[in-house]
GROMACS .gro file of C-alpha atoms in nm:
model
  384
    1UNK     CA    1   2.276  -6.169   0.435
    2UNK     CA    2   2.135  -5.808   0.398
    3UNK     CA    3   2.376  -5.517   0.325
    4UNK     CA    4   2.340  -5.271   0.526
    5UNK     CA    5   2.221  -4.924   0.430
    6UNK     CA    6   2.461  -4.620   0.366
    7UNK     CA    7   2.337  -4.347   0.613
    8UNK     CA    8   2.444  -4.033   0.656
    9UNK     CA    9   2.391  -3.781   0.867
   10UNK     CA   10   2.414  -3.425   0.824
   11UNK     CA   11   2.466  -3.125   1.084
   12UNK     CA   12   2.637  -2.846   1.146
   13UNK     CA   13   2.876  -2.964   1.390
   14UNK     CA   14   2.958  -3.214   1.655
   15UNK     CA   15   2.975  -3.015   1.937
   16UNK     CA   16   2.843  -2.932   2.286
   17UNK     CA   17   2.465  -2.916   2.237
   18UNK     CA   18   2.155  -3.070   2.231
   19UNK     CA   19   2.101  -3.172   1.894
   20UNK     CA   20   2.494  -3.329   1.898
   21UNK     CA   21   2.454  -3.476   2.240
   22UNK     CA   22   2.128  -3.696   2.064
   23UNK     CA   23   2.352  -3.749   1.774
   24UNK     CA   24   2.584  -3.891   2.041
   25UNK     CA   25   2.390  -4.113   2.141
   26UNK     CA   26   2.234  -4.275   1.861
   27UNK     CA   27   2.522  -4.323   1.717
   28UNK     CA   28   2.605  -4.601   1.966
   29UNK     CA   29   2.322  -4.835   1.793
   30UNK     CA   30   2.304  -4.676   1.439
   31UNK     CA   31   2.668  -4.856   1.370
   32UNK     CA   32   2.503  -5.172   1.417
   33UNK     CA   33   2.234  -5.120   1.179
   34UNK     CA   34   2.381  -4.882   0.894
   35UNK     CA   35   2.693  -4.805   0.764
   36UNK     CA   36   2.716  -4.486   0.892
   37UNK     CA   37   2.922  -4.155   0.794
   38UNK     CA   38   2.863  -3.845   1.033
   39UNK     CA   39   2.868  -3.494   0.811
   40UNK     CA   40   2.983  -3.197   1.016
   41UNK     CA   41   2.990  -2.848   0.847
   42UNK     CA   42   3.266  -2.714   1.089
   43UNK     CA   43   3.542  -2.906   1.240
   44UNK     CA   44   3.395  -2.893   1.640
   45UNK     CA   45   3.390  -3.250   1.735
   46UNK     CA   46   3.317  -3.258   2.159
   47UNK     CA   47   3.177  -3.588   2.149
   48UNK     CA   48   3.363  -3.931   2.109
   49UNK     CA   49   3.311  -4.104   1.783
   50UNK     CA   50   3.237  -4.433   1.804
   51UNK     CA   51   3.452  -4.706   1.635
   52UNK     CA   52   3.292  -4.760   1.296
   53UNK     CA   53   3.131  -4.463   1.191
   54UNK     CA   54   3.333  -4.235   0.943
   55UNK     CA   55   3.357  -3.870   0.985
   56UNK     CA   56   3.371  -3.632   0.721
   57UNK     CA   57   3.394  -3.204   0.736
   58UNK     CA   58   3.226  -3.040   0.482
   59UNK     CA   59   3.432  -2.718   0.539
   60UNK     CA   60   3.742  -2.805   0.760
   61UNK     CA   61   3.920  -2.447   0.622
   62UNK     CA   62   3.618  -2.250   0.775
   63UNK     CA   63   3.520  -2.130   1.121
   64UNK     CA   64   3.141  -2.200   1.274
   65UNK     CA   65   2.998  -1.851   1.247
   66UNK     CA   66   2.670  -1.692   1.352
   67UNK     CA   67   2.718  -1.419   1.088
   68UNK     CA   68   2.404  -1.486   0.839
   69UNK     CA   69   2.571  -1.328   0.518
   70UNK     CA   70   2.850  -1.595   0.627
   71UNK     CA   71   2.648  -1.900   0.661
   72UNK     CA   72   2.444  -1.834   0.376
   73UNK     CA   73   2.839  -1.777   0.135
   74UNK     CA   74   2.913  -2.130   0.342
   75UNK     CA   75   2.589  -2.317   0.212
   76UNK     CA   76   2.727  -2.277  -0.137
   77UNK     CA   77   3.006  -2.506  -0.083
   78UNK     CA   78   2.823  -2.745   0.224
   79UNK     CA   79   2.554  -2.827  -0.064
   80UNK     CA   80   2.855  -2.880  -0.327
   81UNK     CA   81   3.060  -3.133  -0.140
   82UNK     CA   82   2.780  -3.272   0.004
   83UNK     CA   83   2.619  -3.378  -0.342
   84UNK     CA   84   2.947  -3.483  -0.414
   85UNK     CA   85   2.961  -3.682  -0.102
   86UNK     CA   86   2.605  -3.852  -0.136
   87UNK     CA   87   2.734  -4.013  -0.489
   88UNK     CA   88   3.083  -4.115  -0.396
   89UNK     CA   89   2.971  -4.262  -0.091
   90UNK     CA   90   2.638  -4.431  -0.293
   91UNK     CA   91   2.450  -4.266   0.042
   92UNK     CA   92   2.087  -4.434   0.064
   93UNK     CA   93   1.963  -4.227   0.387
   94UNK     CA   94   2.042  -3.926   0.459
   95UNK     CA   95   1.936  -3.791   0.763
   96UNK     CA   96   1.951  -3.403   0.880
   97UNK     CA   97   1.905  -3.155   1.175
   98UNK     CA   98   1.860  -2.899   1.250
   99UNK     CA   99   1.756  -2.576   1.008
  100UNK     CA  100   2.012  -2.540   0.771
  101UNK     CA  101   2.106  -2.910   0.744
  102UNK     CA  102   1.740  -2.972   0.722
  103UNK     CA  103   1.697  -2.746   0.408
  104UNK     CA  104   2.017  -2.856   0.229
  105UNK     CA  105   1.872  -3.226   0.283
  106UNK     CA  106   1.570  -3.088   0.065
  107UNK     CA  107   1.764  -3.011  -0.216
  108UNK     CA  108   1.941  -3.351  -0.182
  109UNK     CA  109   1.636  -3.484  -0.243
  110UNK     CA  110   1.523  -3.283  -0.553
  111UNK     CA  111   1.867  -3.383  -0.732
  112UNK     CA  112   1.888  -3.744  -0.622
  113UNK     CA  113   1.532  -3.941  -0.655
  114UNK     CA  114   1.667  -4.256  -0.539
  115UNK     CA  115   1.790  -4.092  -0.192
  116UNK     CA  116   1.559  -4.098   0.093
  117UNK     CA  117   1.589  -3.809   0.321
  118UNK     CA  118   1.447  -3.759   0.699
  119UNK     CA  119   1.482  -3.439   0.872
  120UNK     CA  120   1.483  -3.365   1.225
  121UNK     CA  121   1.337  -3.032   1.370
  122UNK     CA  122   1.501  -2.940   1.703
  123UNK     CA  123   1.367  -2.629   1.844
  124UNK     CA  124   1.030  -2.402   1.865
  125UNK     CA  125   1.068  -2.244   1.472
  126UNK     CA  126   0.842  -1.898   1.565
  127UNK     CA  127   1.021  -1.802   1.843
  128UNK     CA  128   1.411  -1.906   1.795
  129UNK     CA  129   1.366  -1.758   1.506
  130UNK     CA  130   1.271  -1.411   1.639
  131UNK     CA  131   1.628  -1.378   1.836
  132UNK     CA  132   1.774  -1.294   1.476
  133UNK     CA  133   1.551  -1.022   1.288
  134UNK     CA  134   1.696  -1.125   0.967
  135UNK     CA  135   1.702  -1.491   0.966
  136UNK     CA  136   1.334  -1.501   1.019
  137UNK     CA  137   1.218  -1.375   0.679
  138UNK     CA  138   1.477  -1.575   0.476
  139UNK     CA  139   1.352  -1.918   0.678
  140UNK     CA  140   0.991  -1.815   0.629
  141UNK     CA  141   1.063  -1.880   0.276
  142UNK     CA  142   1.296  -2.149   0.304
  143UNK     CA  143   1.151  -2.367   0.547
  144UNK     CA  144   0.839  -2.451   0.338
  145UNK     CA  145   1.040  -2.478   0.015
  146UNK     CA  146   1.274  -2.692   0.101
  147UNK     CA  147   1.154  -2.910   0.428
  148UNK     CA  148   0.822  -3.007   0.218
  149UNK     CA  149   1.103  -3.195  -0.045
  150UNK     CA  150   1.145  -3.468   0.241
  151UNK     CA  151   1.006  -3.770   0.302
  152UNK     CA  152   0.930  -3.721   0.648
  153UNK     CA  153   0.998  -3.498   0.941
  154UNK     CA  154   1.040  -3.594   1.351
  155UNK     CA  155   1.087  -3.348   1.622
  156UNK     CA  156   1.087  -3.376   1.977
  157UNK     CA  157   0.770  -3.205   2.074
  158UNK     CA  158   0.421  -3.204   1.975
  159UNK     CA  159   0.427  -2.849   1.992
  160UNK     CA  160   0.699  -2.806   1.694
  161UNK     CA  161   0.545  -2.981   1.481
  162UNK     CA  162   0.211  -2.761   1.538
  163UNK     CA  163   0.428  -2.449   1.456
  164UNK     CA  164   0.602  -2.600   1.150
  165UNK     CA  165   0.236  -2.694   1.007
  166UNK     CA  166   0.076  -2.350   1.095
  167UNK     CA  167   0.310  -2.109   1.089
  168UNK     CA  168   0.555  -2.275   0.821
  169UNK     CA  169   0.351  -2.448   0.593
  170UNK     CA  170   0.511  -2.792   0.626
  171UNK     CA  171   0.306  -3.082   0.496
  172UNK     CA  172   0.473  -3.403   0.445
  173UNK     CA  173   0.440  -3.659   0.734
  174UNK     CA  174   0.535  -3.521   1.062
  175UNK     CA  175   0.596  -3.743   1.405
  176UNK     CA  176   0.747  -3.724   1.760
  177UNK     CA  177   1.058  -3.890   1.874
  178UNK     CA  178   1.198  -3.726   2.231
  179UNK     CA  179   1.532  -3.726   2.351
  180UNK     CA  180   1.707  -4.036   2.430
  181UNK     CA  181   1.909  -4.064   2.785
  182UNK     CA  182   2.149  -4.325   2.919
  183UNK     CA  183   2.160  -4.410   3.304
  184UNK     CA  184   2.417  -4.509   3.540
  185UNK     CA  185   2.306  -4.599   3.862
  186UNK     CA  186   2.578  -4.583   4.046
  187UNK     CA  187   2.556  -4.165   3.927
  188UNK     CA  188   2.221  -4.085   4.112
  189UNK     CA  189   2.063  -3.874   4.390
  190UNK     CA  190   1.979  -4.097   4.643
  191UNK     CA  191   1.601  -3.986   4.755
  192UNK     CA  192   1.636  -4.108   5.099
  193UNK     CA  193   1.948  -3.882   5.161
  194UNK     CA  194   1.768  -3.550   5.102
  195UNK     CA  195   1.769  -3.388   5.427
  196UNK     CA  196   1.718  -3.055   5.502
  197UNK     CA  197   1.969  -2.806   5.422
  198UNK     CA  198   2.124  -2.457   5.595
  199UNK     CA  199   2.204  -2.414   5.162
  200UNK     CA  200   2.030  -2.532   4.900
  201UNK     CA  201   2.272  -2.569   4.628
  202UNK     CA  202   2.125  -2.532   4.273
  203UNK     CA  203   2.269  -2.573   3.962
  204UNK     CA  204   2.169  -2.441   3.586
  205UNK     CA  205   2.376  -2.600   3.272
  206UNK     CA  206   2.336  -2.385   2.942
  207UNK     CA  207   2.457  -2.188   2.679
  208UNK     CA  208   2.461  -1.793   2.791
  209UNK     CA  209   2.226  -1.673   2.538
  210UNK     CA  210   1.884  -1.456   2.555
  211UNK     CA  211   1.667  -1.737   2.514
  212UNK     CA  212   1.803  -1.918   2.814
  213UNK     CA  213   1.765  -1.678   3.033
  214UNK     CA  214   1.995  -1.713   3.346
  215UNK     CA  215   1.929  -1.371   3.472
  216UNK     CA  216   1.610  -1.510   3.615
  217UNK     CA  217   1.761  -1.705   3.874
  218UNK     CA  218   1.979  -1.411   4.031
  219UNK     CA  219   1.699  -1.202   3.992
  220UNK     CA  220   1.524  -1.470   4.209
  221UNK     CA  221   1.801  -1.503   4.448
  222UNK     CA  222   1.825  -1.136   4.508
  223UNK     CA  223   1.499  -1.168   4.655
  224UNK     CA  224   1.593  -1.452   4.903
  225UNK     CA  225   1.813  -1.429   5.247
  226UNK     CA  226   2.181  -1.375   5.092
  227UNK     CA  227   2.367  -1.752   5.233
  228UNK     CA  228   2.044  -1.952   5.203
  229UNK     CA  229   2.101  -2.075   4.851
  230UNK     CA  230   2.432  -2.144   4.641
  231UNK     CA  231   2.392  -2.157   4.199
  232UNK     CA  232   2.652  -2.293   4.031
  233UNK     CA  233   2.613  -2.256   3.636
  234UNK     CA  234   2.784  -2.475   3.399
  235UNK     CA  235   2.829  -2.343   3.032
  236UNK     CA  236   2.987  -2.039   2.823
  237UNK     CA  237   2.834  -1.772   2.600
  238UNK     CA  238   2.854  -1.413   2.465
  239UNK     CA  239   2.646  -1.321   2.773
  240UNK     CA  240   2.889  -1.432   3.009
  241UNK     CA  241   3.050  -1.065   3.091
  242UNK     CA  242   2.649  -0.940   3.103
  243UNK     CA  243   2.556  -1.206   3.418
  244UNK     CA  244   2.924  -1.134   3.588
  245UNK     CA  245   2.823  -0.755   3.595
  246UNK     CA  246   2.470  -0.833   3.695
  247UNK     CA  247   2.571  -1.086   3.989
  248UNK     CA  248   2.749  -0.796   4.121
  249UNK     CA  249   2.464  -0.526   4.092
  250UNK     CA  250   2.271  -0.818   4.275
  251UNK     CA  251   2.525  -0.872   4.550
  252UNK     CA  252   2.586  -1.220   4.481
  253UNK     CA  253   2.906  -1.245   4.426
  254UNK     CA  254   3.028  -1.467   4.683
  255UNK     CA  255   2.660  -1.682   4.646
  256UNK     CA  256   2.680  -1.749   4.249
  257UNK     CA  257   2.976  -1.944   4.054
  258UNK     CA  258   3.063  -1.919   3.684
  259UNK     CA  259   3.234  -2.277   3.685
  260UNK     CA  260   3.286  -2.282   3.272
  261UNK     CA  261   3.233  -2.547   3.041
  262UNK     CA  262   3.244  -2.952   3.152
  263UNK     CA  263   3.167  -3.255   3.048
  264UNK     CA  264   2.939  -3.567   3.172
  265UNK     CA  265   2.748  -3.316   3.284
  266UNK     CA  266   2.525  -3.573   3.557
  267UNK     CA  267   2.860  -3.583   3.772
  268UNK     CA  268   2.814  -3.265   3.863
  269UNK     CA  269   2.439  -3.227   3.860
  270UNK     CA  270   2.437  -3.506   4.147
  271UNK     CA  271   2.661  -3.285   4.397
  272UNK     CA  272   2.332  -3.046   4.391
  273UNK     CA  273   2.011  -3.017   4.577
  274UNK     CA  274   1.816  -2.877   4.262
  275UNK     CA  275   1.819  -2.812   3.876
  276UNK     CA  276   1.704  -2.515   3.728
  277UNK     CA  277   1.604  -2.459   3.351
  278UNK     CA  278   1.564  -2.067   3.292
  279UNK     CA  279   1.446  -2.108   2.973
  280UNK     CA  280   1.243  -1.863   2.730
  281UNK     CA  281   1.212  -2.108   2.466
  282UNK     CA  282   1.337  -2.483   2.404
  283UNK     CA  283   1.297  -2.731   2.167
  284UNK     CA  284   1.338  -3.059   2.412
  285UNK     CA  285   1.586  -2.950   2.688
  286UNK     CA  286   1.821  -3.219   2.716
  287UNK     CA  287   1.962  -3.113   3.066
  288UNK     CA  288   1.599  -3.111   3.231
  289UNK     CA  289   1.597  -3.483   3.097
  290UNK     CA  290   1.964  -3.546   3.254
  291UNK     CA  291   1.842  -3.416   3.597
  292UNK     CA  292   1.586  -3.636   3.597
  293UNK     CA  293   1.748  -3.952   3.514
  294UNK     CA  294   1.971  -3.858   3.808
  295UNK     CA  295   1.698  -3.812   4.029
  296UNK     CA  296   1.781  -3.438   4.088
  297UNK     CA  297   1.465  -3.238   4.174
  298UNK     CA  298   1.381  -2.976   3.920
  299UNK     CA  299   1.240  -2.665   3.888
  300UNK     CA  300   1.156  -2.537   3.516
  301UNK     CA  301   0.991  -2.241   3.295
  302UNK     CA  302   0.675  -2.383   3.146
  303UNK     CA  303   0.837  -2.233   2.816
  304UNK     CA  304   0.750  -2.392   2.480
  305UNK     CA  305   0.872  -2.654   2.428
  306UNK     CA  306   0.968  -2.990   2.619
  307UNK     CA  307   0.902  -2.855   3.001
  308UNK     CA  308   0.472  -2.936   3.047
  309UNK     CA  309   0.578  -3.238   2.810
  310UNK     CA  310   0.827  -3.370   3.071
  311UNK     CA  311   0.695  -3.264   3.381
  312UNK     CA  312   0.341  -3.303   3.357
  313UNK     CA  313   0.278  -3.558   3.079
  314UNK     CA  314   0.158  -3.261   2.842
  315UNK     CA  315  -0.097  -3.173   3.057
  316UNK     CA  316  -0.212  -2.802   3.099
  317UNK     CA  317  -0.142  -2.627   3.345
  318UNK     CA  318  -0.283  -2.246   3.479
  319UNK     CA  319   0.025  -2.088   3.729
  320UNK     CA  320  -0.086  -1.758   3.848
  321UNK     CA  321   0.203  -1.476   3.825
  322UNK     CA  322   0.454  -1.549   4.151
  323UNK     CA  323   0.345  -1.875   4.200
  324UNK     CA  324   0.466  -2.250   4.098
  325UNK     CA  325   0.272  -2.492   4.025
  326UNK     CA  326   0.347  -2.874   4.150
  327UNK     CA  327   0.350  -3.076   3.861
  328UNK     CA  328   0.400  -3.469   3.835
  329UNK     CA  329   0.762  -3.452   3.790
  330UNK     CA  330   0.889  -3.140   3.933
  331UNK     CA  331   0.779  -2.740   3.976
  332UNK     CA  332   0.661  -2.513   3.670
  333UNK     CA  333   0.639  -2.146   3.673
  334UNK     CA  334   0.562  -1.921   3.416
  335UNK     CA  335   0.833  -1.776   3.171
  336UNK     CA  336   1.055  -1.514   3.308
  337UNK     CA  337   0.860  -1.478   3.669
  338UNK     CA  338   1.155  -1.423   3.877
  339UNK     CA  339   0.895  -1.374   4.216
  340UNK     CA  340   0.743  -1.744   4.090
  341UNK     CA  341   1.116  -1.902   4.119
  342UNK     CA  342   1.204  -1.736   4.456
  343UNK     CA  343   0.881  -1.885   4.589
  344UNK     CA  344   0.974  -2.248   4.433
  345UNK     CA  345   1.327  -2.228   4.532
  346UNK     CA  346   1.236  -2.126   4.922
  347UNK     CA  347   0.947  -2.412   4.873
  348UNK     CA  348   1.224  -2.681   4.783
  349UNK     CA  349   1.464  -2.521   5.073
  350UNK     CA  350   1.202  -2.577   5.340
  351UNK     CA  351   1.008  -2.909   5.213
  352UNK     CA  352   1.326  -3.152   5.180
  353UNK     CA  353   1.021  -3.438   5.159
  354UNK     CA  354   0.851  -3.289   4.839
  355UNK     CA  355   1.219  -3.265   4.701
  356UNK     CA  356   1.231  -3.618   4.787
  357UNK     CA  357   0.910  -3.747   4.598
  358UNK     CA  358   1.029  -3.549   4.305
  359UNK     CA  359   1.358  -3.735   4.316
  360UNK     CA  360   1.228  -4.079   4.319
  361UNK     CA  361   0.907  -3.989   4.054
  362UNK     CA  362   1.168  -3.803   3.855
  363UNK     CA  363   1.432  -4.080   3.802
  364UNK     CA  364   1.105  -4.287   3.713
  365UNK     CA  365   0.989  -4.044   3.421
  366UNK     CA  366   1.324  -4.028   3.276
  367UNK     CA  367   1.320  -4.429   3.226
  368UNK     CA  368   1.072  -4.385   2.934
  369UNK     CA  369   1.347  -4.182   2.732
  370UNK     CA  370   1.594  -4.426   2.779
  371UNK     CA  371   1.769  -4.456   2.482
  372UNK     CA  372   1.692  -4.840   2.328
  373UNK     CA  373   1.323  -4.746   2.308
  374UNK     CA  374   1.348  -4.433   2.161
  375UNK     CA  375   1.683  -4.565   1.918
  376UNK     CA  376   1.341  -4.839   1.778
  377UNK     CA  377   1.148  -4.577   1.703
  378UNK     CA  378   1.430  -4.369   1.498
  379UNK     CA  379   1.506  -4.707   1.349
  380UNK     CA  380   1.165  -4.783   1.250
  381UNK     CA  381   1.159  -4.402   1.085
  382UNK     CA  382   1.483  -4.414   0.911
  383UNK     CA  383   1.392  -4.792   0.744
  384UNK     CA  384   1.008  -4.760   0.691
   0.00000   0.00000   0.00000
């Protein structure tokens, strides 16, 4: 009988986000297949570990920070304890993602020859990058130093991988592995119950941060009859104080609710009429994915990247400013074109039978994530 391979993977925590909601998942079918120990940086764990896997905190005295000067005086003792961990352990994979983790998995691979090391790019390099003025130099640099010391590299988006390789120099052998998703379908919109609606209730899940954007949809509601619509947002940020003071400039108040942090988030995406994804950037937005698999119709910036991939089967698309466009799998409009999403949210208020199509061609789309065919194709990356 074979012995399994020792796999770990590295990241910088487990928490509430995309990357660790992937993680999440995989993890299910990676226990079968590898002995596998999960490397967090920071002591956040959100998600249940399944029975099996070991855990291990690379820094369980420190606090996650967004501080550069910080992170960079926390690599020092992340790479450390993780060489350390990679011989004790007699680690054979290791397996990274996101930036940092991606770069330290680099210099694994410099020090130990025998170690085979696959890195995992998770967002749209050129502009995440440009949020922090002084984190874009230093990855400039360390991107190409480090990620080209890997065997291979998988994102989820074909347009990632065409930043990383103009814009970052990356060279070694780059592929495309979306987002997994689970179903349950006794958790799912119903297409024959859409009806029309005196409200249309729509709900956006996301971190409040610049590049997500969630002032777009009040500035979109502020242009629609106050009591026809009803947003709910799920998630916490630093912005959170910013959108309470601008849904009361906008006179939302008693229209808009701040309802915090949750989890399984498809419960509470199915007690809506639509999904919105505000987005400036994204690397493969998981939460678009999860409204689809519910059969929630969805309305999303056509921001790089995951959005034309997952609504439109990567094909272009040419939305004039305050438009929307109808694409295979839901509505596009253009980045930050608050006019565009009044038009698409008044559009889904008053055609309850296109938000029906969308519902039953949505749930369809999300099927070809679901996660035992995309779990082969990490499998087949990780072993070959």
């Amino acid at each position: 009988m074979n012995k399994k391979p020792n796999l770990s993977i590295l990241t910088i925590d487990y928490g509430a986000g995309g990357a660790e909601r992937v993680i999440s998942l995989l993890l299910k079918h990676l226990k079968n297949d590898f002995n596998v120990t999960l490397v967090i940086f920071y002591d956040v764990v959100h998600y249940e570990l399944p029975e099996g896997v070991d855990l291990v905190v690379l820094l369980p005295e420190k606090v996650k920070t967004k501080k550069l000067y910080l992170k960079i005086l926390d690599s020092f003792k992340i790479i450390f304890r993780y060489s350390k961990l990679i011989k004790e352990k007699k680690i054979d994979i290791s397996f990274a993602l996101l930036a940092q983790p991606n770069i330290i998995n680099g210099m694994m691979a410099m020090k130990y020859k025998h170690l085979k090391t696959i890195i995992s790019e998770r967002c749209y390099p050129s502009i995440v990058y440009k949020y922090n003025k002084f984190s874009m130099p230093l990855t400039k640099i360390l991107i190409p130093m480090f990620y080209n010391r890997n065997k291979a590299l998988f994102s989820n988006s074909v347009y990632i991988n065409q930043d990383l390789k103009d814009n970052f120099k990356v060279k070694i052998p780059m592929s495309v592995i979306y987002n997994p998703i689970e179903f349950d379908n006794n958790r799912k919109v119903i297409p024959e119950s859409i009806i029309a609606t005196d409200v249309l209730k729509i709900v956006n899940v996301a971190t409040m941060e610049p590049r997500k954007n969630q002032k777009l949809i009040l500035d979109a509601l502020r242009q629609l009859p106050k009591g026809d619509y009803y947003l709910t947002y799920y998630g916490m940020g630093h912005l959170y104080d910013d959108l309470l003071r601008h849904r009361e400039a906008s006179g939302l108040n008693e229209h808009v609710n701040f309802a915090g942090k949750v989890t399984n988030i498809q419960n509470y995406l199915v007690q809506n009429d639509c999904f919105v994804l505000s987005s400036e950037t994204e690397g493969f937005p998981n939460v678009l994915l999860e409204a689809l698999s519910v059969g929630l119709p969805s309305i999303s910036t056509n921001c790089l990247s995951g959005p034309l991939e997952l609504l439109n089967d990567n094909d272009p698309v040419n939305i004039a400013n305050g438009e929307f466009y109808q694409a295979k799998y839901g509505i596009l409009i253009n980045e930050g074109d608050d006019e565009g999403l009044a038009n698409a949210l008044n559009f889904f208020r008053t055609h309850p039978e296109v938000r029906q199509h969308y519902s039953k061609v949505g749930f369809e789309r999300a099927k070809t994530y679901s996660l035992p065919e995309i779990y082969k194709q990490v499998k087949d990356l990780l072993i070959n």
